[in-house]
XYZ file of C-alpha atoms in Angstrom:
368
model
C 25.225 -8.771 2.563
C 24.243 -6.498 -0.293
C 20.674 -6.332 -1.280
C 18.428 -5.133 -4.538
C 15.352 -3.754 -4.765
C 13.319 -4.139 -7.634
C 10.108 -1.776 -8.711
C 8.914 -0.583 -12.079
C 8.632 2.746 -10.216
C 5.520 3.955 -11.579
C 3.704 3.294 -8.190
C 2.253 5.875 -6.141
C 0.180 4.190 -3.523
C 1.057 1.774 -0.134
C 4.011 0.217 -1.874
C 5.765 3.102 -2.898
C 5.468 4.217 0.887
C 6.327 0.578 1.991
C 9.623 0.177 -0.079
C 10.769 4.480 0.907
C 10.671 3.875 4.450
C 11.931 0.770 4.218
C 15.290 1.107 2.903
C 15.216 4.279 4.546
C 16.127 1.768 7.662
C 18.484 0.060 5.931
C 22.684 1.369 5.807
C 23.028 3.022 2.139
C 26.414 0.615 1.092
C 24.043 -1.880 2.516
C 20.442 -1.619 0.027
C 20.015 -0.390 -3.259
C 16.886 0.344 -5.339
C 16.471 -0.261 -8.589
C 14.044 1.582 -10.981
C 12.902 1.357 -14.836
C 11.002 4.682 -14.869
C 11.556 8.713 -12.471
C 8.768 9.039 -10.498
C 7.950 10.772 -7.190
C 8.900 6.884 -5.802
C 12.762 7.741 -7.221
C 12.556 11.023 -6.437
C 11.363 10.950 -3.131
C 14.439 7.402 -2.306
C 16.372 10.205 -3.253
C 15.410 12.439 -0.906
C 15.535 9.958 1.962
C 18.907 9.435 1.523
C 18.680 5.723 -0.304
C 20.592 4.581 -3.063
C 18.696 4.547 -6.741
C 19.678 3.352 -10.137
C 17.618 3.455 -13.373
C 17.288 0.971 -16.258
C 14.711 3.082 -18.315
C 12.990 1.422 -20.640
C 12.053 2.704 -24.201
C 8.215 1.362 -23.172
C 6.606 -1.386 -21.102
C 7.895 -4.016 -23.417
C 11.673 -3.014 -23.752
C 13.422 -6.217 -22.564
C 17.036 -4.494 -23.009
C 17.338 -3.029 -19.172
C 17.487 -7.151 -18.186
C 20.928 -8.379 -19.345
C 21.784 -4.723 -17.856
C 20.145 -5.469 -14.584
C 21.185 -8.934 -14.669
C 24.622 -7.089 -14.886
C 24.534 -4.760 -12.544
C 23.360 -7.835 -10.060
C 26.787 -9.534 -10.354
C 28.671 -6.800 -10.530
C 27.878 -5.209 -7.679
C 27.422 -8.514 -5.424
C 23.937 -8.663 -4.706
C 23.553 -11.487 -2.099
C 19.393 -11.033 -2.801
C 17.149 -9.606 -5.034
C 13.691 -8.257 -3.547
C 11.284 -7.592 -6.420
C 8.232 -5.797 -5.713
C 5.073 -5.770 -7.921
C 4.152 -7.641 -11.101
C 6.381 -6.264 -13.610
C 9.821 -6.621 -11.132
C 8.387 -9.837 -10.413
C 8.390 -10.900 -14.419
C 11.527 -9.663 -15.059
C 12.975 -11.559 -12.050
C 12.124 -15.101 -13.913
C 15.033 -13.968 -16.268
C 17.479 -12.138 -13.314
C 17.208 -15.343 -11.172
C 18.746 -17.522 -13.903
C 21.420 -15.046 -14.643
C 22.403 -14.123 -11.424
C 22.981 -15.915 -7.831
C 21.337 -13.964 -5.870
C 18.519 -15.313 -3.957
C 15.189 -14.100 -5.076
C 12.179 -12.781 -2.145
C 9.162 -10.470 -2.615
C 6.693 -8.441 -1.298
C 3.124 -9.214 -2.606
C 1.643 -5.761 -1.766
C -2.152 -7.350 -3.532
C -3.541 -10.133 -4.572
C -1.994 -10.816 -8.003
C -5.456 -12.085 -9.327
C -6.928 -9.054 -8.657
C -4.119 -6.693 -9.715
C -6.182 -6.887 -13.764
C -9.006 -6.899 -12.779
C -11.378 -5.022 -15.890
C -8.594 -5.032 -18.131
C -10.200 -7.550 -20.534
C -7.787 -10.182 -22.011
C -4.676 -8.493 -21.679
C -5.817 -8.284 -18.190
C -6.292 -12.107 -18.303
C -3.067 -12.769 -20.237
C -0.895 -10.838 -17.248
C -2.374 -12.283 -14.501
C -1.035 -16.060 -15.720
C 2.404 -14.421 -16.121
C 2.455 -12.973 -12.613
C 0.746 -16.334 -11.185
C 3.674 -17.588 -13.208
C 6.262 -15.725 -11.568
C 5.041 -15.910 -8.418
C 5.435 -18.909 -8.021
C 9.513 -19.678 -8.899
C 10.675 -16.918 -6.000
C 13.066 -18.942 -3.238
C 11.303 -16.713 -0.244
C 8.389 -14.610 0.471
C 6.694 -11.931 2.672
C 3.581 -12.060 3.436
C 2.654 -8.571 5.695
C -0.269 -10.739 7.849
C -1.087 -13.450 8.780
C -4.331 -13.369 6.649
C -2.099 -12.527 3.683
C 0.484 -15.815 4.423
C -3.069 -18.010 4.546
C -3.498 -16.267 0.739
C 0.084 -17.752 -0.661
C -0.671 -20.984 1.047
C -3.520 -21.259 -0.885
C -1.914 -20.821 -4.085
C 0.587 -23.335 -3.094
C 3.764 -21.472 -1.676
C 5.200 -24.073 1.019
C 4.141 -22.115 4.047
C 7.948 -22.536 5.268
C 9.291 -19.897 3.016
C 6.189 -17.210 3.788
C 7.439 -14.577 6.514
C 4.865 -12.747 7.929
C 6.502 -9.152 8.642
C 3.825 -6.542 9.495
C 4.605 -2.863 8.235
C 5.228 -0.504 9.599
C 5.551 3.216 10.023
C 7.662 6.171 11.683
C 5.097 7.250 14.246
C 5.549 10.877 15.559
C 4.237 12.249 18.623
C 2.602 15.258 18.202
C 0.111 14.737 14.689
C 1.149 17.248 12.058
C -0.061 20.640 11.330
C -3.751 20.218 9.386
C -3.977 21.456 5.519
C -6.860 23.597 6.262
C -10.037 23.209 4.543
C -11.182 26.034 2.940
C -7.469 25.140 0.336
C -9.636 21.696 -0.324
C -12.734 23.399 -0.499
C -14.090 22.132 2.707
C -16.058 23.374 5.892
C -15.353 23.428 9.063
C -18.582 21.949 10.265
C -17.904 19.021 7.716
C -17.509 15.507 8.606
C -14.431 14.481 6.211
C -14.213 10.949 5.202
C -9.788 11.001 3.645
C -9.810 8.010 1.414
C -5.869 7.703 0.657
C -5.599 4.644 -2.647
C -4.687 4.682 -6.398
C -7.935 4.766 -8.358
C -8.112 1.580 -9.320
C -11.562 -0.927 -9.446
C -9.590 -2.919 -7.006
C -9.864 -0.179 -4.440
C -13.478 0.161 -4.348
C -14.261 3.615 -5.449
C -17.290 3.295 -6.557
C -18.999 1.293 -3.104
C -18.360 4.283 -1.575
C -20.244 6.974 -3.762
C -22.820 4.516 -3.033
C -22.909 4.346 0.870
C -22.230 8.188 0.342
C -25.390 8.405 -2.135
C -27.928 6.003 0.842
C -27.118 8.221 3.855
C -28.023 11.948 2.546
C -26.129 14.182 4.322
C -24.403 17.005 2.576
C -22.201 17.589 5.048
C -20.245 14.782 4.217
C -17.291 14.998 2.871
C -14.916 13.224 0.347
C -11.392 13.475 -0.055
C -9.863 11.335 -2.245
C -6.005 11.502 -2.332
C -4.116 9.506 -5.015
C -4.095 9.030 -8.765
C -4.488 6.419 -11.088
C -6.063 5.032 -13.985
C -9.760 5.227 -13.894
C -9.995 8.846 -12.817
C -12.171 9.908 -15.439
C -14.648 7.277 -15.065
C -14.965 8.114 -11.194
C -15.280 11.902 -11.492
C -18.096 10.862 -13.911
C -19.216 8.391 -11.571
C -19.566 10.770 -8.692
C -21.188 12.957 -10.948
C -23.654 10.980 -12.451
C -25.050 9.332 -8.699
C -25.445 13.367 -7.933
C -22.806 13.004 -4.951
C -19.998 15.306 -6.890
C -20.121 18.092 -4.763
C -19.761 16.130 -1.879
C -15.774 14.558 -3.405
C -13.040 15.937 -3.780
C -10.115 15.047 -5.994
C -7.013 15.391 -5.265
C -4.685 13.452 -7.100
C -0.848 12.377 -5.843
C -0.296 14.300 -3.100
C 2.701 14.410 -0.199
C 1.222 16.001 2.782
C -0.749 12.958 3.429
C -0.540 13.186 7.355
C -1.205 17.080 6.843
C -4.655 16.184 5.175
C -5.291 13.258 7.326
C -4.738 15.422 10.298
C -7.590 18.055 8.574
C -9.777 14.757 8.380
C -12.555 13.497 11.019
C -12.465 9.362 9.594
C -10.214 7.426 7.499
C -11.301 4.852 4.832
C -10.823 2.037 3.117
C -12.705 0.159 0.770
C -10.642 -2.428 -1.343
C -11.799 -5.383 -2.557
C -8.400 -6.855 -1.683
C -4.807 -5.630 0.528
C -2.348 -6.889 2.327
C -1.670 -4.529 4.998
C -2.598 -1.053 3.799
C 0.168 1.620 5.148
C -2.668 4.389 4.710
C -4.827 3.230 7.890
C -1.079 3.387 9.358
C -0.683 6.742 8.315
C -4.159 7.870 9.601
C -4.095 6.258 12.749
C -0.864 8.138 13.479
C -2.617 11.211 13.297
C -5.164 9.605 15.527
C -8.433 9.562 12.972
C -10.140 6.547 13.776
C -11.159 3.774 11.138
C -13.596 2.608 8.458
C -12.460 -0.267 6.540
C -13.224 -3.475 4.620
C -12.281 -6.646 5.747
C -9.015 -7.277 3.957
C -5.983 -8.275 4.429
C -4.651 -7.802 8.479
C -7.270 -5.205 9.337
C -8.065 -6.639 12.088
C -4.946 -7.069 14.134
C -5.098 -3.172 14.027
C -8.554 -2.555 14.406
C -10.908 -2.964 16.954
C -14.514 -3.017 16.299
C -16.404 0.231 17.464
C -13.393 0.738 19.912
C -11.057 1.907 17.075
C -12.855 2.183 14.115
C -15.142 -0.429 11.889
C -14.900 -2.852 9.268
C -17.609 -3.998 7.272
C -17.700 -6.939 4.622
C -16.067 -6.175 0.897
C -17.857 -5.308 -1.743
C -21.362 -3.843 1.144
C -21.959 -0.211 0.129
C -24.996 -0.639 2.738
C -22.544 -2.417 5.669
C -20.262 0.897 4.367
C -23.361 3.443 4.725
C -24.363 1.765 8.165
C -20.398 2.386 9.406
C -19.718 6.118 7.975
C -23.888 6.806 10.159
C -22.225 5.316 13.211
C -18.780 7.173 12.733
C -21.045 10.322 12.051
C -22.978 9.888 15.275
C -19.692 9.498 17.041
C -18.572 12.347 15.789
C -21.828 14.540 16.703
C -21.406 13.331 20.276
C -17.410 13.417 20.873
C -16.851 10.184 21.117
C -15.083 9.248 17.639
C -11.864 11.663 18.833
C -11.144 9.173 21.719
C -11.184 6.454 19.310
C -8.575 8.007 17.345
C -6.650 8.500 20.482
C -7.157 4.791 21.271
C -6.310 3.378 17.830
C -2.785 6.089 17.948
C -1.641 4.375 21.839
C -2.654 0.585 19.895
C -0.609 0.662 16.514
C 2.298 3.028 17.634
C 3.234 -0.285 20.244
C 2.923 -2.963 17.261
C 3.571 -1.750 14.332
C 6.455 0.346 14.339
C 8.854 1.052 11.414
C 11.670 -0.546 13.686
C 10.311 -3.735 14.111
C 9.725 -4.123 9.980
C 13.357 -3.579 9.626
C 14.114 -5.449 12.497
C 12.861 -8.740 10.796
C 13.452 -8.399 7.232
C 17.130 -7.491 7.894
C 17.034 -11.217 9.720
C 14.396 -12.830 7.627
C 17.699 -12.226 4.746
C 20.457 -13.003 6.718
C 18.410 -16.675 6.904
C 17.672 -16.457 3.333
C 21.266 -15.943 1.889
C 22.918 -19.021 3.993
C 19.616 -21.419 2.900
C 17.948 -21.137 5.986
C 14.157 -21.528 6.470
C-alpha cells in the first residue's frame, strides 16, 4: 500500500504538525508528501526523513501542476490520496477523476469558517471547499464532535472514522526557554497561546479578557503567524494591553516555550482536536480552552483545566482568574501533572498511526 499526503505547504499551525508527526511513523517507501510551496512544513518533513515532493505553482491560481500531480500519482502507483486543507481538497476533485487512488481527507477545521472575514472571495472559496468535501471517498474526524459535524453536513457516518490526534509524549519536560529572552519576569503569570493569527482563533477575545482582569503581571505569549498579525498588534495597543502581549511569530521551540509557561490557552471559535493542547499537556501545563472539537475528551473541568463557551470574553476572564488563584496557592502545577498522566495514556502517536494505517487498508479494498 502506498499513500500520498497532499497539502499546500504554507501551513505553520496544527495541520503542519499533524502531517509531519503522522508521516514520520510510516516507512518512507510507503508514504510520501506532496506540497505546492516550500516552507517550514516541507523543511521539517525532510528533517524527519519524510519523502517530500514539490509541485511549485507560479501563483495560487496556477493549475498547470494538476496534470503533473495526476501523472505522479499514476506512475508511482499510489493507492490512497490523503488531502489536507481547502486548496489541496479542491485540487483533489480533479485528481480523483484522473487517477485510481482512493481519496481521503483529514478536516482540520470547520470548512464553513475557514474563510471568515474574507468578504466575497471568502464566500466563493467556502462554496468551493464544501463542494470538494462532498466528493471524497473517506474522512478522518479527530473527535466525535467533529464526526457529528460532518454528518450534519450530509456525509454518511459509515464514511467517517474518528481517530484522535496524537503526539510523542516524553518522560521528561523540555528545557524551558529563558523568560528574560521573551521580555518576561519570573514573577509573571504566563499564558501561552499557540495558534495562527487568524480571526477563527479568537485572539481579540483573549485581549478583552485580559483587559477585564486588570492584572499587569498576567502576560500573554502568542506563538504563530498569520494574515491578521498587524491588525492584532494594533488591537492590543488600542485596548491598552499591548505591554502584556508578546508576539513571537512562528517558532520551532514550542515545547520549551510551554515549559516556561504557567497556563496554555486556546480561544478558537472552531477546532477539530488541537495538537497544541496535547503539546502543552506533554509539558505538564494545564489548559484554558473554548468548548470546541474534542476538548472535553481531554480536559476535566477544575481538575486539569477550564472550558469556556466560544466567543465569551467574560467567561475567559473568569477562567484566567481561577487559574491565577490556583497558581498563587500552588494547585496549578498539580493540575498540570494530572493532565500529563491522562493525556499521555490516551492520545499517543502510536495509537494515531495504528488506527490510520488500519483505515487505509479498509479504504483500499473498499470495506466500510
